[in-house]
Short mmCIF file of C-alpha atoms and ligand atoms in Angstrom, two decimals:
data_model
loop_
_atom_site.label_atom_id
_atom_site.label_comp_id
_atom_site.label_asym_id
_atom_site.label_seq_id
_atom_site.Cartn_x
_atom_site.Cartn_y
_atom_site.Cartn_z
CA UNK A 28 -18.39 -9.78 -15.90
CA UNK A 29 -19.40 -9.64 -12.25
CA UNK A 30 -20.65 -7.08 -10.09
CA UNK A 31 -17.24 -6.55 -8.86
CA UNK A 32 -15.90 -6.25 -12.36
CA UNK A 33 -18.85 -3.84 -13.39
CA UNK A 34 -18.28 -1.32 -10.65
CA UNK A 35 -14.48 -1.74 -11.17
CA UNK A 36 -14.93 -1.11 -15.14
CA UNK A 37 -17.56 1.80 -13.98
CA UNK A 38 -15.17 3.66 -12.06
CA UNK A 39 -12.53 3.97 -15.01
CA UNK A 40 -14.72 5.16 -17.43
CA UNK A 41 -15.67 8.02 -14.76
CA UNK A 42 -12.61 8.26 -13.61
CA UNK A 43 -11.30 8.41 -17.13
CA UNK A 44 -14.36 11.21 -17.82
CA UNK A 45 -12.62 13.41 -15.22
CA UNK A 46 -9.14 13.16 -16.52
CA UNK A 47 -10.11 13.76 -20.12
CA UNK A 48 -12.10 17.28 -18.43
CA UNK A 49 -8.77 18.04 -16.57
CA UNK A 50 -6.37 17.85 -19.61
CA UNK A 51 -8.69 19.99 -21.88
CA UNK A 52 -9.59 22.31 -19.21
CA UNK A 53 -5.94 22.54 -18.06
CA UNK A 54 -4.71 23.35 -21.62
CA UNK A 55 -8.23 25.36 -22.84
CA UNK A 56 -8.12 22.93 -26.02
CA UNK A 57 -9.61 19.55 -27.17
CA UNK A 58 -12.82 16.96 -27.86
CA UNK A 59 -14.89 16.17 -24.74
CA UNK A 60 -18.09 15.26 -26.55
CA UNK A 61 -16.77 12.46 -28.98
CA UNK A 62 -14.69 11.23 -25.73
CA UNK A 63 -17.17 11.05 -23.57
CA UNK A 64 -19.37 9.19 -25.89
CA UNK A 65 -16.29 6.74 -26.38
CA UNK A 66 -15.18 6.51 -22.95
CA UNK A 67 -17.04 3.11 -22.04
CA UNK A 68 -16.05 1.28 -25.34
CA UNK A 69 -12.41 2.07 -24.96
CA UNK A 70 -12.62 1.03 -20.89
CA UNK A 71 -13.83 -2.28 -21.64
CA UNK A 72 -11.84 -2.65 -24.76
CA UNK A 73 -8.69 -2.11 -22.76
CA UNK A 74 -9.48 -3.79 -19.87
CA UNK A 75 -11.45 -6.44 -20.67
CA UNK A 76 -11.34 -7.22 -24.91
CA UNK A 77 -7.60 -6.82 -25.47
CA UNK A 78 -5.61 -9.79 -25.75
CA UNK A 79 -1.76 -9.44 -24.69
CA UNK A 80 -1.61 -6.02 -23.72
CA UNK A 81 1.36 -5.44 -21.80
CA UNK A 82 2.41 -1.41 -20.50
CA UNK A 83 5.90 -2.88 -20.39
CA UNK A 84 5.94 -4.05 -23.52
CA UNK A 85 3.67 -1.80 -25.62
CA UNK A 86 4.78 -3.39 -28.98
CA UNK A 87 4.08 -7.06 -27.78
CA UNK A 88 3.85 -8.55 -31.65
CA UNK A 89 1.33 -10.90 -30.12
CA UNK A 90 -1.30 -7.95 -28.65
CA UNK A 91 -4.48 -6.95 -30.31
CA UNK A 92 -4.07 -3.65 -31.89
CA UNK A 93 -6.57 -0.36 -31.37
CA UNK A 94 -6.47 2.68 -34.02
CA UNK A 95 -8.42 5.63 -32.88
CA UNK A 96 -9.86 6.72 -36.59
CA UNK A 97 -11.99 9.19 -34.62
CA UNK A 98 -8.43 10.51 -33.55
CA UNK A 99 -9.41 13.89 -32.28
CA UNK A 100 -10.51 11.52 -29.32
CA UNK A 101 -7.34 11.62 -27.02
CA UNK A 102 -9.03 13.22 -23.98
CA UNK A 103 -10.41 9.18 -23.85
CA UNK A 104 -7.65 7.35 -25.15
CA UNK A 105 -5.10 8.70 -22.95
CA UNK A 106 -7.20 8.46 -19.94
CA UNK A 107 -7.81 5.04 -20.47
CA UNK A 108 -3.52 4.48 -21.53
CA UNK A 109 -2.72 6.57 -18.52
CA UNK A 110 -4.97 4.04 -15.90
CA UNK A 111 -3.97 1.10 -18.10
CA UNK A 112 -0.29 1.81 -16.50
CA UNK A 113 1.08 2.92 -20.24
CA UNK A 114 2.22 5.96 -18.77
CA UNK A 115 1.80 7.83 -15.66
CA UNK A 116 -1.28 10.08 -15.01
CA UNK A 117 0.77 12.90 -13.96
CA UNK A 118 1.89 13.42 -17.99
CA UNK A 119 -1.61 14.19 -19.06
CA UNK A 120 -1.03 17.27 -17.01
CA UNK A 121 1.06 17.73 -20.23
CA UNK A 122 -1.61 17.33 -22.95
CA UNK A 123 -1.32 19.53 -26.11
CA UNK A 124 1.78 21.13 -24.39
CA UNK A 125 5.23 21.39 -26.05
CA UNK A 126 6.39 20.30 -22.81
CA UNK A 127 4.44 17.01 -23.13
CA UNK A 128 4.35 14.09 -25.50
CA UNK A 129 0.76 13.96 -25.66
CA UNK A 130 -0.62 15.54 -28.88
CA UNK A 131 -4.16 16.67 -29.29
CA UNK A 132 -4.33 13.93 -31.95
CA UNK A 133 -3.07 10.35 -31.10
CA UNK A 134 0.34 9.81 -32.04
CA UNK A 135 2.31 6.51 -32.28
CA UNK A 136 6.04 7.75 -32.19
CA UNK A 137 5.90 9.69 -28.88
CA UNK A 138 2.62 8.47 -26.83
CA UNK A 139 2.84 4.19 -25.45
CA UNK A 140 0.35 2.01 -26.24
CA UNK A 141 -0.60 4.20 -29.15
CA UNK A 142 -0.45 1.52 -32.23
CA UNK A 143 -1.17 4.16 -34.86
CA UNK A 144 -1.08 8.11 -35.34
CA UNK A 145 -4.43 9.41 -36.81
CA UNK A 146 -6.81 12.62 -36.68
CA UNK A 147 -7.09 12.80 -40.54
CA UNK A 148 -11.00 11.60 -40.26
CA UNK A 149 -10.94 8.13 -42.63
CA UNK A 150 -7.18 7.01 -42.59
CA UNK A 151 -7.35 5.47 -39.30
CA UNK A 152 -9.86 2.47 -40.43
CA UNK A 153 -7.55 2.37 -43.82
CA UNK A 154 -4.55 1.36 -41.92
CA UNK A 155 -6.73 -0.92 -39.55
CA UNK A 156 -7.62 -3.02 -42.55
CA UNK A 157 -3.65 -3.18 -43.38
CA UNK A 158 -3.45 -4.27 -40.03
CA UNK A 159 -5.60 -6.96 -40.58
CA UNK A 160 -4.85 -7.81 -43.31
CA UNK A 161 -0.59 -8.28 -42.57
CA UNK A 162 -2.25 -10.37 -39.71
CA UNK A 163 -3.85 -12.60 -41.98
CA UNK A 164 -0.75 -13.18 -44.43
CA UNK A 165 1.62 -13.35 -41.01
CA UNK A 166 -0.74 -16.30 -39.97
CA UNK A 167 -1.21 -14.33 -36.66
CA UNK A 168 -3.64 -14.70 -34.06
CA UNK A 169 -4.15 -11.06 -33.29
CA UNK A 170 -7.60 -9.51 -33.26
CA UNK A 171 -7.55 -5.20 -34.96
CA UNK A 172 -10.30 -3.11 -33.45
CA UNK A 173 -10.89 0.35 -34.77
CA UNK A 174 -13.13 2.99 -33.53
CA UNK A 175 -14.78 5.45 -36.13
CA UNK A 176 -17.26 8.65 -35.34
CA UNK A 177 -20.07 8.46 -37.23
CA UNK A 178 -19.69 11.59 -39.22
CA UNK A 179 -16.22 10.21 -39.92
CA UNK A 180 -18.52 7.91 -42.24
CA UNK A 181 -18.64 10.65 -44.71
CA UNK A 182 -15.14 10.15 -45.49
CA UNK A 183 -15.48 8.32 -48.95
CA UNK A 184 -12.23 6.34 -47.55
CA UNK A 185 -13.79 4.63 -44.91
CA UNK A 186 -15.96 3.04 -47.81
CA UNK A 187 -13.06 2.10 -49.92
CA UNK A 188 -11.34 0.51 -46.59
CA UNK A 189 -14.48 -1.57 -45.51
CA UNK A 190 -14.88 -2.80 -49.18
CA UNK A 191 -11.18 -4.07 -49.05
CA UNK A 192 -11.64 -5.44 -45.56
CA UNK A 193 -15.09 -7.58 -46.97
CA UNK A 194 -12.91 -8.77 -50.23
CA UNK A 195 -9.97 -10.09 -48.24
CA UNK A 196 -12.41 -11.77 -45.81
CA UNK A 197 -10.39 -10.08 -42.69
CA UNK A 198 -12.88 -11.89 -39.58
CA UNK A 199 -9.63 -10.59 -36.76
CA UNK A 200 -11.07 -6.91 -38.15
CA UNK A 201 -13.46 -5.11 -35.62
CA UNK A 202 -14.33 -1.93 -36.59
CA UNK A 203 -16.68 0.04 -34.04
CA UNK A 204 -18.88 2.84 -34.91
CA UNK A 205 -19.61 5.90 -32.09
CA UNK A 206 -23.08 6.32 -32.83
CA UNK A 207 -23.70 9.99 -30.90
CA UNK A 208 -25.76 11.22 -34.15
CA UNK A 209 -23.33 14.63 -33.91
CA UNK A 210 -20.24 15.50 -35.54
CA UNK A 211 -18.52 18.85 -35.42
CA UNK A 212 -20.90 21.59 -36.22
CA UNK A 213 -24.46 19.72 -36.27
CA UNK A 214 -26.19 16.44 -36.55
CA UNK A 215 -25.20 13.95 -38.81
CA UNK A 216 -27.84 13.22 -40.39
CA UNK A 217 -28.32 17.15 -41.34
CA UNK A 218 -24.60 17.37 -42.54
CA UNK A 219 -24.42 14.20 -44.32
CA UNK A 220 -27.01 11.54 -43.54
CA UNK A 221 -25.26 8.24 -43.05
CA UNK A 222 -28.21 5.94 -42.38
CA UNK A 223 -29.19 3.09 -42.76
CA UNK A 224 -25.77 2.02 -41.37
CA UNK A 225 -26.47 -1.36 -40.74
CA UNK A 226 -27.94 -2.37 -44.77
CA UNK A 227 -24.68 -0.39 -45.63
CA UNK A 228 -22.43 -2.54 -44.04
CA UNK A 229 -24.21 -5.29 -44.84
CA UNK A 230 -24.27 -4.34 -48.14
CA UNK A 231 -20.48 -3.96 -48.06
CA UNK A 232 -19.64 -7.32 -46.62
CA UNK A 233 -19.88 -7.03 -42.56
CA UNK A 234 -20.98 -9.25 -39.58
CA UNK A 235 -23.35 -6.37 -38.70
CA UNK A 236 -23.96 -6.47 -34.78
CA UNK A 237 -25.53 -3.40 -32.58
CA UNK A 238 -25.29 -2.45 -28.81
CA UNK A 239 -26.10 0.35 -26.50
CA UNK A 240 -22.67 2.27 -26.40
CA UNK A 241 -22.48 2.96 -22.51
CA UNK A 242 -23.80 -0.88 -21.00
CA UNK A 243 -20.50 -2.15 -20.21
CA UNK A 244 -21.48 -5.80 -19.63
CA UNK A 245 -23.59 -5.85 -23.29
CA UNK A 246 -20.57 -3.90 -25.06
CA UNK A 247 -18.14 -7.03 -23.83
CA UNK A 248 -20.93 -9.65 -24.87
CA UNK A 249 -20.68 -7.95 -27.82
CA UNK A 250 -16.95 -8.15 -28.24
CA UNK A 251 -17.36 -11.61 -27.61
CA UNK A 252 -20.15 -12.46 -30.09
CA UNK A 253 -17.85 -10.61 -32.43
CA UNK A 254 -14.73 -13.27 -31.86
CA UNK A 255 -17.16 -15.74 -33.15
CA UNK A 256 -18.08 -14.38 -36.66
CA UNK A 257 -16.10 -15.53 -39.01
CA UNK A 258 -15.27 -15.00 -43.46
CA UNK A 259 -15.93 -11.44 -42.75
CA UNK A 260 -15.21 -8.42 -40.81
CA UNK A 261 -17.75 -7.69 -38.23
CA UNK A 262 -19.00 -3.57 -37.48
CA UNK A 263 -20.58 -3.17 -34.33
CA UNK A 264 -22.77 -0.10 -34.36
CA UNK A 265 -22.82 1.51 -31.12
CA UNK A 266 -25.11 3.82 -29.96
CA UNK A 267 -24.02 6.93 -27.65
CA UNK A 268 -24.80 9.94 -26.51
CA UNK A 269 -21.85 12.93 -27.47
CA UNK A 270 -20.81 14.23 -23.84
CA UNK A 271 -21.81 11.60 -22.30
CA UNK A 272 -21.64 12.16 -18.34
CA UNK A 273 -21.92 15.78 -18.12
CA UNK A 274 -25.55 17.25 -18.12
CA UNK A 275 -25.02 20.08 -20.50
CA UNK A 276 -22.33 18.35 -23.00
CA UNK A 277 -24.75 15.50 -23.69
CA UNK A 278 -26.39 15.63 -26.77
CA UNK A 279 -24.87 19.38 -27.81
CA UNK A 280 -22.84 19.45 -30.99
CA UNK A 281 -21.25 22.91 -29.25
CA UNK A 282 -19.06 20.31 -27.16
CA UNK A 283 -17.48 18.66 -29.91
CA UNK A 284 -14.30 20.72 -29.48
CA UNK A 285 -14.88 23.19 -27.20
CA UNK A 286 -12.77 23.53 -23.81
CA UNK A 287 -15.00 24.23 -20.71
CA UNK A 288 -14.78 28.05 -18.91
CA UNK A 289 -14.08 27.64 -15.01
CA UNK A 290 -17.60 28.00 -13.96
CA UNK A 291 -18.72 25.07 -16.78
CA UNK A 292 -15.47 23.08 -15.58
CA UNK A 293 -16.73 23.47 -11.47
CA UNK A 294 -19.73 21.86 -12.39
CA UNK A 295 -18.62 19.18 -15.03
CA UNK A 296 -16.41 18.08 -12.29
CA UNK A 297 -18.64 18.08 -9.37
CA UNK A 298 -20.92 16.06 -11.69
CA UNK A 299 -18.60 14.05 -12.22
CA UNK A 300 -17.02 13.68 -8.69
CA UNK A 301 -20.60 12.56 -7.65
CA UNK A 302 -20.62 9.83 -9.50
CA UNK A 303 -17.52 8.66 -8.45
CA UNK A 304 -18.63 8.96 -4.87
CA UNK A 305 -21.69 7.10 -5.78
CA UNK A 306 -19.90 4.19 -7.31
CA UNK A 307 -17.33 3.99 -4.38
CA UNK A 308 -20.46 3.78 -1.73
CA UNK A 309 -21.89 1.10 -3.74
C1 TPP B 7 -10.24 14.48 -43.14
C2 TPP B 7 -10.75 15.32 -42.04
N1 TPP B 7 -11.69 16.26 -42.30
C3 TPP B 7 -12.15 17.07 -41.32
C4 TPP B 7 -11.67 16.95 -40.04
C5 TPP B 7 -12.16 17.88 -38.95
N2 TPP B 7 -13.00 17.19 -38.00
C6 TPP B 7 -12.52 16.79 -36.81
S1 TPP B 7 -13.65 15.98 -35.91
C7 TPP B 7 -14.84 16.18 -37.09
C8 TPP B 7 -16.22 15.64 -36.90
C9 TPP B 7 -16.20 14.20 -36.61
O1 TPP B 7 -17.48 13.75 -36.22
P1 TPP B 7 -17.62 12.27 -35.73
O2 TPP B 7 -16.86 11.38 -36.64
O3 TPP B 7 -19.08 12.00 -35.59
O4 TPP B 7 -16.85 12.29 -34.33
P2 TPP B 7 -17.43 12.34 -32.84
O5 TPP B 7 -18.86 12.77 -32.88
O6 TPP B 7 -17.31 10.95 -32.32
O7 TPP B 7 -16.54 13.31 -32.11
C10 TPP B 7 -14.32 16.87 -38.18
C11 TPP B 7 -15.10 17.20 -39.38
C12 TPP B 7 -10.68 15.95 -39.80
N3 TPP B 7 -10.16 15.75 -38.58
N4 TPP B 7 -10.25 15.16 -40.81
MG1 MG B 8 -20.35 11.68 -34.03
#
């Protein structure tokens, strides 16, 4: 991408960092951390990976598909939905309302652009590889990306679902993992130590590429190198930090799920209004 594209892709993720501390803040509920970490591969995945996508017509049969296994996550995924025109930003006003539509977990019936309901840690990747796999049967050209946490990889599921992705040789299968080494109450490698990832999914049949989670132009390149591989699914292992953006979320398990109080929520924002300010002077 160029340097106009960068700073363009830049400003959603922060932009999309800002609306994802509005909703929880607004509605004292939800997952900064793992959203914050994810916030850069879902900006470039939407607006720069995704074939097809179309806000008007969110069930295009020809679009590549997304499933947010992490699917506590919504603070990013709706932020990115909401700026990718699926719906307008004023509804995130609405998040985890009974007003609203927006769920604290993604949901496919209600929320646009949403191609499958998750939050159950390990189902999300499961129905990826049907995905896939009806792709592959259908003859069709579309490309399935799913994004797991990394202590979702404790979910003997996920193992069950990459195994079946390897056997059926599904190469349109893209399954990201949000490296932030944290999952809800600690590090992962204290609660269940998932290491070494990449020899696993070797071991289980993947294309096994890596990339820093939050360099936009590498995590496209990345994408792109991932198009190429083919007989096999590829995993690309990306590393993050959890609250990624905000000085005191980054790197603290305590922000996995926690909703900011109004003097933590002044300064996440200014934070994060600087760097907005920064990226529009550039
Ligand atoms: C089957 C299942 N078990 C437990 C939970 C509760 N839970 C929600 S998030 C989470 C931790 C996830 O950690 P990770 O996958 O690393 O996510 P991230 O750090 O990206 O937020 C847990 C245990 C769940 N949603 N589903
Ligand atoms: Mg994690």
């Amino acid at each position: 991408m160029n340097q106009t594209e960068l700073r363009s892709c830049e400003t959603i993720a922060a932009k999309g960092r800002l609306l994802g501390l509005d909703m929880v803040y607004r509605c004292a509920s939800g997952h900064l951390g793992g959203s914050f970490s994810a916030m850069d591969l879902l900006t470039v995945l939407y607006f720069r990976t995704m074939r097809n996508l179309d806000a008007k017509n969110p069930k295009n049969p020809k679009r590549d598909r997304f499933v947010l296994s992490k699917g506590h996550c919504t603070p990013a995924l709706y932020a990115i939905l909401a700026q990718r025109g699926y719906f307008p930003e004023e509804d995130l006003k609405l998040f985890r309302s009974i007003n609203g539509h927006l769920s604290g977990h993604a949901e496919m019936r209600h929320v646009a652009g949403v191609d499958m309901s998750t939050g159950s840690l390990g189902q999300g990747v499961s129905t990826a590889v049907g995905m896939a796999l009806a792709g592959k049967l259908d003859q069709a050209d579309y490309r399935v990306y799913t994004l797991l946490g990394d202590g979702e990889l404790a979910e003997g599921q996920v193992w069950e679902a990459t195994m079946s992705a390897a056997k059926y040789a599904l190469d349109k299968l893209c399954v990201i993992v949000d490296v932030n080494g944290l999952q809800i109450d600690g590090k992962t490698d204290d609660v269940m130590p998932t290491e070494p990832l990449d020899q696993k999914f070797a071991a289980f049949g993947f294309h096994v590429l890596k990339v820093d989670g939050h360099d936009l132009e590498a995590i496209e390149e990345t994408f792109k190198k991932a198009e190429t591989l083919k007989g096999a699914p590829t995993v690309i292992l990306a590393r993050t930090v959890k609250g990624k953006g905000v000085s005191f979320m980054e790197n603290d398990a305590g922000w996995h799920g926690k909703a900011p109080n109004a003097e933590q929520y002044q300064t996440a924002r200014e934070e994060l209004l600087a760097k907005l300010a920064e990226l529009e002077g550039k």
